[in-house]
Short mmCIF file of C-alpha atoms in Angstrom, two decimals:
data_model
loop_
_atom_site.label_atom_id
_atom_site.label_comp_id
_atom_site.label_asym_id
_atom_site.label_seq_id
_atom_site.Cartn_x
_atom_site.Cartn_y
_atom_site.Cartn_z
CA UNK B 163 176.69 101.88 86.00
CA UNK B 164 173.10 100.71 85.57
CA UNK B 165 173.22 98.25 88.60
CA UNK B 166 174.58 101.04 90.77
CA UNK B 167 171.70 103.28 89.80
CA UNK B 168 169.17 100.52 90.62
CA UNK B 169 170.90 99.84 93.94
CA UNK B 170 170.69 103.52 94.82
CA UNK B 171 167.03 103.66 93.82
CA UNK B 172 165.94 100.46 95.65
CA UNK B 173 168.54 99.16 98.13
CA UNK B 174 166.20 96.48 99.49
CA UNK B 175 166.45 94.43 96.29
CA UNK B 176 170.23 94.35 96.25
CA UNK B 177 170.76 93.95 100.01
CA UNK B 178 173.18 91.16 100.88
CA UNK B 179 171.67 90.26 104.24
CA UNK B 180 168.23 89.04 105.12
CA UNK B 181 168.00 91.61 107.90
CA UNK B 182 168.29 94.39 105.41
CA UNK B 183 165.30 93.16 103.41
CA UNK B 184 162.15 95.19 103.98
CA UNK B 185 158.93 93.30 104.60
CA UNK B 186 156.24 94.17 102.07
CA UNK B 187 152.81 94.54 103.62
CA UNK B 188 149.46 95.16 102.03
CA UNK B 189 148.22 98.72 102.07
CA UNK B 190 145.54 99.63 104.55
CA UNK B 191 143.07 102.42 104.20
CA UNK B 192 143.15 105.30 106.57
CA UNK B 193 139.71 104.38 107.93
CA UNK B 194 140.91 100.90 108.92
CA UNK B 195 144.09 102.27 110.45
CA UNK B 196 142.36 104.77 112.68
CA UNK B 197 139.48 102.46 113.67
CA UNK B 198 136.75 104.22 111.68
CA UNK B 199 135.89 101.14 109.60
CA UNK B 200 133.16 100.12 112.02
CA UNK B 201 131.37 103.39 111.31
CA UNK B 202 131.33 102.63 107.59
CA UNK B 203 129.86 99.21 108.34
CA UNK B 204 127.09 100.80 110.37
CA UNK B 205 126.36 103.20 107.52
CA UNK B 206 126.08 100.32 105.05
CA UNK B 207 123.78 98.42 107.41
CA UNK B 208 121.57 101.48 107.89
CA UNK B 209 121.38 101.96 104.13
CA UNK B 210 120.38 98.34 103.56
CA UNK B 211 117.79 98.57 106.33
CA UNK B 212 116.30 101.71 104.77
CA UNK B 213 116.14 100.05 101.36
CA UNK B 214 114.50 96.96 102.82
CA UNK B 215 111.88 99.11 104.53
CA UNK B 216 111.24 100.95 101.26
CA UNK B 217 110.82 97.67 99.36
CA UNK B 218 108.48 96.36 102.04
CA UNK B 219 106.39 99.53 101.95
CA UNK B 220 106.12 99.30 98.16
CA UNK B 221 105.11 95.65 98.35
CA UNK B 222 102.53 96.36 101.06
CA UNK B 223 101.06 99.45 99.38
CA UNK B 224 98.36 97.59 97.36
CA UNK B 225 97.34 95.61 100.46
CA UNK B 226 97.19 98.75 102.58
CA UNK B 227 95.11 100.55 99.95
CA UNK B 228 92.73 97.61 99.70
CA UNK B 229 92.29 97.46 103.46
CA UNK B 230 91.66 101.20 103.65
CA UNK B 231 89.09 100.97 100.83
CA UNK B 232 87.36 98.04 102.51
CA UNK B 233 87.20 99.93 105.82
CA UNK B 234 85.77 102.98 104.02
CA UNK B 235 83.10 100.89 102.30
CA UNK B 236 82.16 99.21 105.59
CA UNK B 237 81.86 102.57 107.37
CA UNK B 238 79.70 103.94 104.54
CA UNK B 239 77.40 100.91 104.75
CA UNK B 240 76.98 101.50 108.47
CA UNK B 241 76.01 105.13 107.86
CA UNK B 242 73.63 104.06 105.10
CA UNK B 243 72.02 101.51 107.43
CA UNK B 244 71.16 104.29 109.89
CA UNK B 245 69.35 106.24 107.15
CA UNK B 246 67.66 103.10 105.81
CA UNK B 247 66.14 102.48 109.23
CA UNK B 248 64.54 105.88 108.89
CA UNK B 249 63.66 108.62 111.33
CA UNK B 250 60.70 110.76 112.31
CA UNK B 251 61.00 114.38 111.20
CA UNK B 252 58.78 117.28 110.22
CA UNK B 253 58.21 118.09 106.56
CA UNK B 254 58.23 121.88 106.22
CA UNK B 255 55.98 123.49 103.65
CA UNK B 256 55.59 127.23 103.85
CA UNK B 257 54.44 128.05 107.38
CA UNK B 258 53.06 124.58 108.07
CA UNK B 259 54.76 121.36 109.07
CA UNK B 260 53.76 117.70 109.07
CA UNK B 261 55.30 114.73 110.91
CA UNK B 262 56.68 112.24 108.40
CA UNK B 263 58.82 109.14 108.39
CA UNK B 264 61.97 109.75 106.31
CA UNK B 265 64.24 106.97 105.14
CA UNK B 266 66.78 105.98 102.52
CA UNK B 267 65.61 103.35 100.05
CA UNK B 268 66.94 99.80 100.31
CA UNK B 269 69.20 100.27 97.29
CA UNK B 270 70.45 103.62 98.57
CA UNK B 271 69.34 105.51 95.47
CA UNK B 272 66.52 107.75 96.79
CA UNK B 273 65.05 109.46 99.84
CA UNK B 274 61.47 108.53 100.70
CA UNK B 275 59.14 110.29 103.10
CA UNK B 276 55.57 109.52 104.09
CA UNK B 277 53.16 111.07 106.56
CA UNK B 278 52.66 109.12 109.71
CA UNK B 279 49.40 107.31 110.23
CA UNK B 280 46.58 109.69 111.02
CA UNK B 281 48.62 112.75 109.98
CA UNK B 282 47.52 112.90 106.33
CA UNK B 283 48.54 111.39 103.01
CA UNK B 284 51.63 113.46 102.27
CA UNK B 285 54.43 111.42 100.67
CA UNK B 286 57.31 111.95 98.28
CA UNK B 287 60.44 110.53 96.67
CA UNK B 288 63.63 112.29 95.63
CA UNK B 289 66.38 110.46 93.76
CA UNK B 290 69.92 111.09 94.96
CA UNK B 291 71.05 111.54 91.38
CA UNK B 292 68.72 114.55 91.12
CA UNK B 293 69.91 116.25 94.31
CA UNK B 294 72.30 119.16 93.72
CA UNK B 295 73.02 119.94 97.35
CA UNK B 296 72.13 118.90 100.89
CA UNK B 297 72.62 121.68 103.42
CA UNK B 298 71.29 123.46 106.48
CA UNK B 299 68.48 125.98 106.28
CA UNK B 300 69.68 129.50 107.05
CA UNK B 301 67.77 132.53 108.19
CA UNK B 302 67.04 134.93 105.35
CA UNK B 303 65.90 138.49 104.98
CA UNK B 304 67.55 141.87 105.16
CA UNK B 305 67.29 142.23 108.93
CA UNK B 306 68.23 138.62 109.66
CA UNK B 307 71.61 137.00 109.87
CA UNK B 308 72.69 134.01 107.79
CA UNK B 309 72.91 131.78 110.86
CA UNK B 310 71.59 128.22 110.49
CA UNK B 311 68.04 127.59 111.64
CA UNK B 312 68.14 125.05 114.48
CA UNK B 313 67.26 121.46 113.45
CA UNK B 314 66.32 122.40 109.88
CA UNK B 315 67.98 121.07 106.72
CA UNK B 316 67.01 120.73 103.07
CA UNK B 317 67.61 118.86 99.81
CA UNK B 318 67.81 120.94 96.64
CA UNK B 319 67.23 119.66 93.11
CA UNK B 320 66.54 121.42 89.83
CA UNK B 321 62.81 120.83 90.23
CA UNK B 322 62.12 121.18 93.94
CA UNK B 323 63.48 121.94 97.40
CA UNK B 324 62.48 119.69 100.28
CA UNK B 325 62.90 121.06 103.80
CA UNK B 326 62.97 118.91 106.91
CA UNK B 327 63.19 119.53 110.64
CA UNK B 328 65.12 116.87 112.57
CA UNK B 329 64.56 115.86 116.18
CA UNK B 330 68.14 116.79 117.15
CA UNK B 331 71.20 118.54 115.79
CA UNK B 332 73.07 115.24 115.75
CA UNK B 333 70.35 113.65 113.64
CA UNK B 334 70.43 116.62 111.26
CA UNK B 335 74.22 116.45 110.83
CA UNK B 336 74.09 112.68 110.28
CA UNK B 337 71.57 113.00 107.46
CA UNK B 338 73.33 115.95 105.82
CA UNK B 339 76.81 114.38 105.85
CA UNK B 340 75.67 110.91 104.77
CA UNK B 341 73.41 112.13 101.97
CA UNK B 342 76.14 114.48 100.74
CA UNK B 343 78.56 111.56 100.56
CA UNK B 344 76.06 109.31 98.80
CA UNK B 345 75.11 112.02 96.28
CA UNK B 346 78.79 112.48 95.46
CA UNK B 347 79.16 108.75 94.85
CA UNK B 348 76.07 108.80 92.64
CA UNK B 349 77.53 111.66 90.57
CA UNK B 350 80.88 109.86 90.22
CA UNK B 351 79.17 106.64 89.12
CA UNK B 352 77.09 108.57 86.58
CA UNK B 353 80.22 110.21 85.15
CA UNK B 354 81.96 106.84 84.91
CA UNK B 355 78.97 105.39 83.04
CA UNK B 356 79.07 108.28 80.58
CA UNK B 357 82.79 107.76 79.99
CA UNK B 358 82.25 104.03 79.55
CA UNK B 359 79.43 104.59 77.07
CA UNK B 360 81.46 107.12 75.06
CA UNK B 361 84.46 104.79 74.98
CA UNK B 362 82.34 101.82 73.93
CA UNK B 363 80.67 103.86 71.20
CA UNK B 364 84.02 105.11 69.89
CA UNK B 365 85.44 101.59 69.82
CA UNK B 366 82.32 100.36 68.04
CA UNK B 367 82.62 103.04 65.36
CA UNK B 368 86.29 102.25 64.90
CA UNK B 369 85.54 98.55 64.56
CA UNK B 370 82.86 99.20 61.96
CA UNK B 371 85.22 101.47 60.03
CA UNK B 372 87.93 98.78 59.95
CA UNK B 373 85.37 96.20 58.86
CA UNK B 374 84.19 98.48 56.04
CA UNK B 375 87.80 99.02 54.92
CA UNK B 376 88.41 95.27 54.97
CA UNK B 377 85.34 94.54 52.84
CA UNK B 378 86.27 97.34 50.47
CA UNK B 379 89.76 95.87 50.05
CA UNK B 380 88.27 92.43 49.30
CA UNK B 381 85.92 93.88 46.68
CA UNK B 382 88.72 95.90 45.09
CA UNK B 383 90.81 92.76 44.65
CA UNK B 384 88.14 91.30 42.37
CA UNK B 385 87.79 94.47 40.30
CA UNK B 386 89.94 95.71 37.45
CA UNK B 387 91.00 99.24 36.66
CA UNK B 388 88.71 101.99 35.45
CA UNK B 389 85.00 101.94 35.97
CA UNK B 390 84.95 98.81 38.10
CA UNK B 391 86.69 100.71 40.89
CA UNK B 392 83.84 103.23 40.97
CA UNK B 393 81.36 100.34 41.04
CA UNK B 394 83.21 98.76 43.97
CA UNK B 395 83.27 102.06 45.84
CA UNK B 396 79.52 102.49 45.34
CA UNK B 397 78.95 98.95 46.58
CA UNK B 398 81.00 99.62 49.69
CA UNK B 399 79.08 102.82 50.42
CA UNK B 400 75.88 100.80 50.44
CA UNK B 401 77.49 98.23 52.76
CA UNK B 402 78.55 100.81 55.36
#
């Protein structure tokens, strides 16, 4: 009875002729059968290409940042060079003005101005680290608008305000933008120095504390219980 049941369930196994045997073939996915397999291959290739581009961008990021920083530094040096060559402007003081030669110092840390020959002995220096703002001069007063005064600009510090009159609007904008950038760099460098000093001081205090603890431990090893511990503690307090 059992062979008859198997024959009914799977006649190909118990077929007596070779023609009745069914050929067993490997299964194929629907995508391969209907010709959509090529689309999957394209998707895989696109995914690999995207990943490769992402890896390349990540690998090139430090180089790109370095190149951008180098280009920025070079452009800043060019702008500084223009100011270091200097320019002729008018120093404004109250209702009077005096022709002066204005220039950025060689190290880029201060603005220097000096009266031209035969125009007097007026001169001055203003450190960039002391400048709070570089901006245009605006018209004041109740009946006046706040429009910029043509050609005029000024440098403000906590102690003084220096007003200049440029020869052209382009010259004025060049000095304002470049000095503003340099003052910002000066402030950032000053902040970094403060952070570095505070960090160094904190590390120094921590190192001295560890050294004091180490010496205290060495002294305590040579001392017994009781009063000698107080003596060792007093000795260590003198060593700190």
